Structure formats: C-alpha cells, structure tokens
C-alpha cells in the first residue's frame, strides 16, 4: 500500500466530512436567533418556543437511534447528502409558516433529517483512522461542529443587523449546506477499500456482517458505554442551554440600543470549536487516552464559568466575551472525548450504532431541558438564571462520567493493536 497516497486520502476524507458538517447547523442553530421575533409575531410564550425546540431535539434523538444503525449498513456517502437536502426543505417550509403547529411539525421533522449526518460521518472517520489517532481525528470533526455554530451565529447576526425578518434566517444560511452536501457526495468514500486500499481490521474484530438486532444488543449490553451515554445527555443539555438561550439572553429587551453586544455571543461557538480541537488532542496526550477523566475536568470548569456568568451580571463587553468563549470551550469541547469512546469500548464494527445511541441520549436530554429552561425564563423574567441551571447540569455530568473507569486495555494510545 502506498502510505503517502493513503495518508493524503485519509486527510481528504476527514476534511470533506468536516467541511460538510461545517454548514449543517445552519439548518438548526438558526432557531435561537429567530425565537424572539417568532414569538412576537405568532403570539406565543417562551415556554411554547421551548416546546418547539423540544420537538426538533426529540426528532433528532429518534433519528440517531435509527440512523446510527443504518450508518453501519448504508454508509455516510448516501445518508449525509440526503439528510442535508431534506433539512433544507424543512427550513424553507418553516420560513413560510404562519401557524405554530406547522412550525412545530416541520421543526420536529427537521430534527430527524439533521440526525442523518453525525453518526454516518463518525463511522466514515472511524473507518479511515486507526485507534491511536482517533482522538485527534474526532477532535477535528467535533471542531467542525463547533465551527458550524459559529458560522450560523455569524450569518444570523449579519442578517439581523440588516433588519431582515426572522424568516430569512431559515432561507438564506442553508444554501451553504446545499453546496457542501453536493461536494461531499462527489468526494467522500465510506472506507479505504472504496479507493483501493485495504480496510483496517482491529484486534479481536472481524468484518462479517451482523444483523441490526445484534448491533443494538451488543451496544445496549455494554454497561460502561451506556453510563457514558447518560453522561453526554447532561453535557448536551448544558450545551444546548447555551446555544439556544444565550442569544435570547443577549438580545434582551431591545438589543438595538447596544447592537455590538450581539457579537459577544459569537465568541461562544468559536470557543466550542477551539475547545473540541483542544480536548480531542488532550485526551490522547495529557490524559493518555483516558476520555472520562478529560471530560470530568472540562465539565467541572464549565460549571465554574456558568456560575461566574450568573453572579457577575456584567455588561462589560470584554469580560462577557471572555466568559462566553470559556463557556463554549468547556461545555462543548469535551464532546470530542465522547465520540471515540464508541470504538474504544465497542470496537470499530459497532461505531455507527454506538454513536447513534450515544447521540440519541444526548439530544433526548437536551430536548427535555429546553421547555424547562423556557419555563424558568417565564417564571423569573430573568434570562441569567439559564446559566445557573447550566452550572448544575454540568456538575451532574461530571458525577456521572466518573463512574466510567477506563481499564488499561481501553486506553488506546498506551497499547499496541
């Protein structure tokens, strides 16, 4: 095998998957920016807005349970572009909706369509990258997801500064996703053998086909993996608390009095992107492959930052910028350490199914959190209480992940395969 060409194609597969996912959030993280004006125009409460967000996250969770398994059979090259095209259609449909029930149904469907990308993309990366480099590879992939939030925030802020209706937040940004999905469909290959290279076979694995029932049974019977899936539920609840409600917090009563304050929020997804890349590398180097320990450190820091935001009540742009960057860095960065736990604990063969179940848990918990946080805002009339809730959720994640103790065999970089 020509290792030089393989290495080149290995990076190409990672980069094209990252590039496509870089624009996926334009189809779902736009909602927080549209929420305030949507609530006013459709005459609905923030609690109702929370339930609409809940519907998308539930759709996403259900989709992960199904599409993660399908990814192990159909692959990313088919599933990712299809999910992108369907999501674009749902977003455009919402942009013309005048009834809240239509928005809710389309947003729930959009959640399912959006779920057709992450697990398939993860399986593709797992196929191309060996265990000792997966922390780095998944760090880059998760960085693309964090960067996708930054892209969506940037485009949304620019549209708001142009006095565009909330409806254009669902029409214009997703056009970039259309271009990215077409490029992915042309360039991506699901595994090395699709380009003439031998597929990697890991210790104790074989490539014999297994039934969908056996794939679910294997994953669900792994105790450590299921505890990790519970932990990511709380991590993602904290993350979505930031992604969805931070824009509402900084839009305030009338953000146009201080329009520069909106740019503070852009530091949060930038922190998420940098945090993902950082924690992806830290888990391989500083923590020597011990993903749970890395996650525990990051989520403890996330709780501290959220408490600082809650107690300072600062209107200082520089301080807020630093705090929002740190909030994104820690609350989301550790997610890069969750995804390699699927091949670590289950083996490459069950990566798609495992990540699908893990991501289902992540979004099921995030979904449950949205109406609760919306209710907190309606009761307190103070959006800063969202950050107090995020601090508590982050600490719960730290406690849960501490029950996932890696053995030496599971600390991949320290052993030979």
Coordinates of C-alpha atoms in Angstrom, one line a residue:
X1 CA 0.0 0.0 0.0
X2 CA 1.3 3.5 -0.9
X3 CA 1.3 5.1 2.5
X4 CA 1.8 8.6 1.1
X5 CA -1.3 8.5 -1.0
X6 CA -3.3 6.8 1.7
X7 CA -2.3 9.5 4.2
X8 CA -3.4 12.1 1.7
X9 CA -6.8 10.4 1.1
X10 CA -7.2 9.8 4.9
X11 CA -6.9 13.5 5.5
X12 CA -9.1 14.3 2.5
X13 CA -11.9 12.1 3.9
X14 CA -11.7 13.8 7.3
X15 CA -11.6 17.3 5.7
X16 CA -14.5 16.8 3.3
X17 CA -16.6 15.4 6.2
X18 CA -15.7 18.3 8.4
X19 CA -16.5 20.8 5.5
X20 CA -19.9 19.3 5.0
X21 CA -20.7 19.3 8.7
X22 CA -19.4 22.9 9.0
X23 CA -22.7 24.1 7.4
X24 CA -25.1 21.5 8.9
X25 CA -26.0 23.8 11.9
X26 CA -27.3 26.5 9.5
X27 CA -30.3 24.3 9.4
X28 CA -30.9 24.0 13.2
X29 CA -28.9 26.5 15.3
X30 CA -30.6 29.4 13.5
X31 CA -33.7 28.8 15.6
X32 CA -32.5 30.6 18.7
X33 CA -31.9 33.8 16.7
X34 CA -35.4 33.6 15.2
X35 CA -37.1 32.7 18.6
X36 CA -37.7 36.3 19.9
X37 CA -39.3 37.7 16.8
X38 CA -41.1 34.4 16.0
X39 CA -42.7 34.5 19.5
X40 CA -43.8 38.1 19.0
X41 CA -45.2 37.6 15.5
X42 CA -47.0 34.3 16.3
X43 CA -48.1 35.5 19.8
X44 CA -46.6 32.6 21.7
X45 CA -44.7 32.3 25.0
X46 CA -41.1 31.3 25.6
X47 CA -42.4 28.1 27.1
X48 CA -44.1 27.3 23.7
X49 CA -40.8 28.2 21.9
X50 CA -39.1 25.7 24.3
X51 CA -41.5 23.0 23.2
X52 CA -40.9 23.7 19.5
X53 CA -37.1 23.4 20.2
X54 CA -38.0 20.2 22.2
X55 CA -39.7 18.8 19.1
X56 CA -36.6 19.2 16.9
X57 CA -34.4 17.6 19.5
X58 CA -36.7 14.7 20.0
X59 CA -36.8 14.2 16.2
X60 CA -33.0 14.3 16.3
X61 CA -32.8 11.8 19.2
X62 CA -35.2 9.3 17.5
X63 CA -33.2 9.8 14.2
X64 CA -29.9 9.0 16.0
X65 CA -31.3 5.7 17.3
X66 CA -32.3 4.7 13.8
X67 CA -29.7 6.3 11.6
X68 CA -26.7 5.3 13.7
X69 CA -27.6 1.7 13.0
X70 CA -28.3 2.4 9.3
X71 CA -24.9 4.1 9.1
X72 CA -23.2 0.8 9.7
X73 CA -25.1 -0.6 6.7
X74 CA -25.6 2.2 4.2
X75 CA -22.6 4.5 4.9
X76 CA -22.2 8.2 5.0
X77 CA -21.9 8.9 1.3
X78 CA -25.6 8.1 0.8
X79 CA -27.1 9.3 4.1
X80 CA -25.4 12.7 4.7
X81 CA -26.4 14.4 1.5
X82 CA -29.9 13.0 1.8
X83 CA -30.3 14.4 5.3
X84 CA -28.9 17.8 4.1
X85 CA -31.4 18.1 1.3
X86 CA -34.4 17.2 3.4
X87 CA -33.3 19.6 6.2
X88 CA -33.0 22.4 3.7
X89 CA -36.6 21.7 2.5
X90 CA -37.9 21.7 6.1
X91 CA -36.2 25.1 6.9
X92 CA -37.6 26.7 3.8
X93 CA -41.1 25.4 4.7
X94 CA -40.9 26.9 8.2
X95 CA -39.9 30.3 6.6
X96 CA -43.3 30.5 5.0
X97 CA -45.3 29.1 8.0
X98 CA -47.9 31.3 9.7
X99 CA -49.2 28.7 12.2
X100 CA -47.3 27.5 15.2
X101 CA -48.4 23.9 14.7
X102 CA -46.9 23.9 11.2
X103 CA -43.6 25.2 12.7
X104 CA -43.6 22.5 15.4
X105 CA -44.2 19.6 12.9
X106 CA -41.6 20.8 10.4
X107 CA -39.1 21.5 13.1
X108 CA -39.5 18.0 14.5
X109 CA -39.1 16.5 11.0
X110 CA -36.0 18.7 10.6
X111 CA -34.5 17.2 13.7
X112 CA -34.8 13.7 12.1
X113 CA -33.3 14.9 8.9
X114 CA -30.4 16.6 10.7
X115 CA -29.7 13.3 12.5
X116 CA -28.6 11.7 9.2
X117 CA -25.2 13.2 9.3
X118 CA -23.3 12.9 12.6
X119 CA -23.2 9.1 13.2
X120 CA -22.6 8.3 9.5
X121 CA -19.8 10.8 9.4
X122 CA -18.3 9.4 12.6
X123 CA -18.4 5.9 11.1
X124 CA -16.6 7.1 8.0
X125 CA -13.8 8.7 10.2
X126 CA -13.6 5.6 12.3
X127 CA -13.1 3.5 9.1
X128 CA -10.3 5.7 7.9
X129 CA -8.4 6.5 11.2
X130 CA -6.7 4.0 13.5
X131 CA -7.4 3.9 17.3
X132 CA -4.2 5.7 18.3
X133 CA -5.1 8.8 16.2
X134 CA -8.9 8.8 16.7
X135 CA -8.9 11.3 19.5
X136 CA -7.2 13.8 17.1
X137 CA -9.5 12.9 14.2
X138 CA -12.7 13.2 16.3
X139 CA -11.3 16.4 17.8
X140 CA -11.1 17.9 14.3
X141 CA -14.6 16.6 13.4
X142 CA -16.1 18.0 16.6
X143 CA -14.3 21.3 15.9
X144 CA -16.2 21.4 12.6
X145 CA -19.4 21.1 14.5
X146 CA -18.5 23.9 16.9
X147 CA -17.4 26.0 13.9
X148 CA -20.7 25.3 12.3
X149 CA -22.4 27.0 15.3
X150 CA -20.0 30.0 14.7
X151 CA -20.9 30.2 11.1
X152 CA -24.6 30.1 11.9
X153 CA -24.3 32.7 14.6
X154 CA -22.3 35.0 12.2
X155 CA -24.8 34.7 9.4
X156 CA -27.7 35.2 11.8
X157 CA -26.2 38.3 13.4
X158 CA -25.4 39.8 9.9
X159 CA -29.0 39.2 8.8
X160 CA -30.4 40.8 12.0
X161 CA -28.1 43.8 11.5
X162 CA -29.6 44.1 8.0
X163 CA -33.1 44.3 9.7
X164 CA -34.1 41.1 7.9
X165 CA -37.2 39.2 9.1
X166 CA -36.7 36.1 11.2
X167 CA -38.0 34.1 8.2
X168 CA -34.8 34.8 6.2
X169 CA -32.8 33.0 9.0
X170 CA -34.4 29.8 7.7
X171 CA -34.0 30.6 4.0
X172 CA -30.5 32.0 3.3
X173 CA -27.9 30.3 5.6
X174 CA -29.0 26.8 4.5
X175 CA -27.9 27.5 0.9
X176 CA -24.4 26.9 2.0
X177 CA -25.4 23.5 3.3
X178 CA -26.7 22.7 -0.2
X179 CA -23.3 23.4 -1.7
X180 CA -21.4 21.5 1.0
X181 CA -23.6 18.4 0.7
X182 CA -23.1 18.2 -3.1
X183 CA -19.3 18.4 -2.7
X184 CA -19.5 15.7 0.0
X185 CA -21.5 13.4 -2.3
X186 CA -18.9 13.7 -5.0
X187 CA -15.7 13.4 -2.9
X188 CA -16.4 11.2 0.1
X189 CA -15.8 7.5 0.3
X190 CA -17.1 5.4 3.2
X191 CA -14.0 3.2 3.7
X192 CA -10.4 2.8 2.4
X193 CA -11.3 -0.2 0.1
X194 CA -13.7 2.1 -1.8
X195 CA -10.5 3.8 -3.0
X196 CA -8.4 0.7 -3.5
X197 CA -6.7 0.5 0.0
X198 CA -7.1 -2.4 2.4
X199 CA -9.5 -1.7 5.2
X200 CA -8.2 -1.6 8.8
X201 CA -9.0 -4.6 11.0
X202 CA -8.7 -4.0 14.7
X203 CA -7.7 -6.5 17.4
X204 CA -10.5 -9.0 18.1
X205 CA -12.7 -7.8 15.3
X206 CA -13.9 -9.3 12.0
X207 CA -15.8 -7.7 9.2
X208 CA -18.5 -10.3 9.0
X209 CA -22.0 -8.7 8.6
X210 CA -24.1 -8.6 11.7
X211 CA -27.9 -8.1 11.9
X212 CA -29.3 -4.8 13.1
X213 CA -30.7 -6.6 16.2
X214 CA -27.3 -7.9 17.1
X215 CA -25.7 -4.5 16.7
X216 CA -28.3 -3.0 19.1
X217 CA -27.9 -5.9 21.6
X218 CA -24.1 -5.5 21.7
X219 CA -24.2 -1.8 22.3
X220 CA -27.0 -1.8 24.9
X221 CA -25.4 -4.5 26.9
X222 CA -22.1 -2.6 27.4
X223 CA -22.5 -1.0 30.9
X224 CA -19.7 1.5 30.6
X225 CA -20.9 2.7 27.2
X226 CA -24.4 3.2 28.5
X227 CA -23.2 5.2 31.5
X228 CA -21.2 7.4 29.1
X229 CA -24.3 7.8 27.0
X230 CA -26.1 9.1 30.2
X231 CA -23.3 11.5 30.9
X232 CA -23.4 13.0 27.4
X233 CA -27.1 13.6 27.9
X234 CA -26.3 16.1 30.7
X235 CA -23.3 17.6 28.7
X236 CA -25.6 18.2 25.7
X237 CA -28.3 19.7 27.9
X238 CA -25.8 22.2 29.1
X239 CA -24.5 22.8 25.6
X240 CA -28.0 23.4 24.1
X241 CA -28.8 25.6 27.1
X242 CA -26.0 27.9 25.9
X243 CA -26.7 27.6 22.1
X244 CA -30.4 28.2 22.3
X245 CA -30.8 30.6 25.2
X246 CA -27.6 32.7 25.1
X247 CA -28.9 34.6 22.0
X248 CA -32.2 35.2 23.8
X249 CA -30.2 36.5 26.8
X250 CA -28.1 38.9 24.8
X251 CA -31.0 40.1 22.6
X252 CA -32.5 41.4 25.8
X253 CA -35.4 43.8 25.8
X254 CA -34.0 45.9 22.9
X255 CA -30.6 44.8 21.6
X256 CA -30.6 47.7 19.0
X257 CA -29.7 50.1 21.8
X258 CA -26.4 48.3 22.1
X259 CA -26.0 46.3 18.8
X260 CA -22.4 45.4 19.5
X261 CA -23.5 43.2 22.4
X262 CA -24.7 40.5 19.9
X263 CA -21.1 39.9 18.8
X264 CA -20.2 38.7 22.3
X265 CA -22.3 35.6 21.6
X266 CA -20.1 34.7 18.6
X267 CA -17.2 34.0 21.0
X268 CA -19.2 31.1 22.4
X269 CA -19.3 28.9 19.3
X270 CA -15.7 29.9 18.5
X271 CA -14.8 28.7 22.0
X272 CA -16.7 25.5 21.2
X273 CA -14.7 24.9 18.0
X274 CA -11.3 25.5 19.7
X275 CA -12.4 23.5 22.8
X276 CA -13.2 20.5 20.7
X277 CA -9.9 20.5 18.9
X278 CA -8.1 21.1 22.2
X279 CA -9.8 18.4 24.2
X280 CA -9.5 15.9 21.3
X281 CA -5.8 16.2 21.5
X282 CA -5.6 16.4 25.3
X283 CA -7.4 13.1 25.6
X284 CA -4.7 11.4 23.5
X285 CA -1.7 13.3 25.1
X286 CA -2.2 14.7 28.6
X287 CA -4.9 12.2 29.7
X288 CA -3.2 9.3 27.8
X289 CA -6.5 8.1 26.2
X290 CA -8.5 8.3 29.5
X291 CA -11.5 10.1 27.9
X292 CA -13.7 10.0 31.1
X293 CA -11.1 11.9 33.2
X294 CA -10.7 14.5 30.5
X295 CA -14.5 15.0 30.3
X296 CA -14.8 15.3 34.1
X297 CA -12.2 18.1 34.2
X298 CA -13.9 20.0 31.3
X299 CA -17.4 19.8 32.8
X300 CA -16.2 21.0 36.2
X301 CA -14.7 24.0 34.5
X302 CA -17.9 24.5 32.6
X303 CA -19.9 24.7 35.9
X304 CA -17.5 27.3 37.3
X305 CA -17.7 29.5 34.2
X306 CA -21.5 29.3 34.2
X307 CA -21.6 30.4 37.8
X308 CA -19.3 33.3 37.1
X309 CA -21.7 34.5 34.3
X310 CA -24.7 34.2 36.6
X311 CA -23.2 36.0 39.6
X312 CA -21.3 38.8 37.7
X313 CA -24.3 40.1 35.7
X314 CA -21.7 42.1 33.7
X315 CA -22.5 44.5 30.9
X316 CA -18.8 44.8 30.1
X317 CA -18.2 43.6 26.6
X318 CA -14.6 42.4 27.1
X319 CA -15.5 40.4 30.3
X320 CA -18.6 38.9 28.7
X321 CA -16.6 38.0 25.6
X322 CA -14.0 36.1 27.8
X323 CA -16.8 34.3 29.8
X324 CA -18.8 33.3 26.7
X325 CA -15.6 32.0 25.0
X326 CA -14.8 29.9 28.1
X327 CA -18.4 28.7 28.4
X328 CA -18.3 27.3 24.9
X329 CA -14.8 26.0 25.2
X330 CA -15.5 23.8 28.3
X331 CA -19.2 22.9 27.8
X332 CA -18.8 21.7 24.3
X333 CA -15.0 20.9 24.0
X334 CA -15.4 17.7 26.0
X335 CA -17.8 16.3 23.5
X336 CA -14.8 15.5 21.3
X337 CA -13.9 12.9 24.0
X338 CA -17.2 11.2 24.0
X339 CA -17.3 10.0 20.3
X340 CA -14.0 8.0 20.4
X341 CA -15.5 6.1 23.3
X342 CA -17.7 4.2 20.9
X343 CA -14.8 2.5 19.0
X344 CA -12.8 2.4 22.3
X345 CA -15.5 0.4 24.2
X346 CA -17.4 -1.3 21.4
X347 CA -14.9 -1.8 18.5
X348 CA -15.0 -0.1 15.1
X349 CA -17.6 -2.6 13.8
X350 CA -20.3 -1.1 16.1
X351 CA -19.2 2.5 15.9
X352 CA -22.2 3.8 13.9
X353 CA -24.7 2.1 16.1
X354 CA -22.9 3.1 19.3
X355 CA -22.6 6.8 18.3
X356 CA -26.2 6.8 17.2
X357 CA -27.4 5.6 20.7
X358 CA -25.0 8.0 22.4
X359 CA -26.2 10.9 20.3
X360 CA -29.8 9.9 20.9
X361 CA -29.2 10.1 24.6
X362 CA -27.5 13.5 24.1
X363 CA -30.4 15.0 22.3
X364 CA -33.1 13.3 24.4
X365 CA -31.7 15.1 27.4
X366 CA -31.2 18.4 25.5
X367 CA -34.9 18.1 24.4
X368 CA -36.1 17.7 28.0
X369 CA -34.1 20.7 29.1
X370 CA -35.5 23.2 26.5
X371 CA -39.1 23.6 27.9
X372 CA -37.7 23.5 31.4
X373 CA -35.3 26.4 30.7
X374 CA -38.1 28.2 28.8
X375 CA -40.3 27.9 31.9
X376 CA -37.5 29.2 34.1
X377 CA -37.4 32.3 31.9
X378 CA -41.2 32.8 32.0
X379 CA -41.2 32.5 35.8
X380 CA -38.2 34.5 36.7
X381 CA -38.3 37.1 33.9
X382 CA -34.6 36.9 34.1
X383 CA -32.6 35.2 31.4
X384 CA -29.4 34.9 33.6
X385 CA -31.0 32.1 35.5
X386 CA -30.3 29.9 32.5
X387 CA -26.6 30.0 33.4
X388 CA -27.3 28.8 37.0
X389 CA -29.2 25.9 35.6
X390 CA -26.3 25.1 33.2
X391 CA -23.9 25.1 36.2
X392 CA -25.9 22.5 38.0
X393 CA -26.3 20.3 34.8
X394 CA -22.5 20.5 34.2
X395 CA -21.8 19.2 37.7
X396 CA -24.2 16.3 37.3
X397 CA -22.4 15.3 34.1
X398 CA -19.1 15.3 36.0
X399 CA -20.5 13.0 38.6
X400 CA -22.0 10.6 36.1
X401 CA -18.9 10.3 33.9
X402 CA -16.8 9.5 36.9
X403 CA -18.4 6.1 37.0
X404 CA -16.9 5.2 33.6
X405 CA -13.4 4.0 34.6
X406 CA -11.2 3.0 31.6
X407 CA -9.1 -0.1 32.0
X408 CA -5.6 -0.1 30.6
X409 CA -6.9 -2.1 27.6
X410 CA -9.4 0.7 26.8
X411 CA -6.8 3.4 26.9
X412 CA -6.0 3.0 23.3
X413 CA -2.8 5.1 22.8
X414 CA -1.0 3.1 25.5
X415 CA -1.3 -0.3 23.8
X416 CA -0.5 -1.8 20.5
X417 CA -3.2 -3.3 18.4

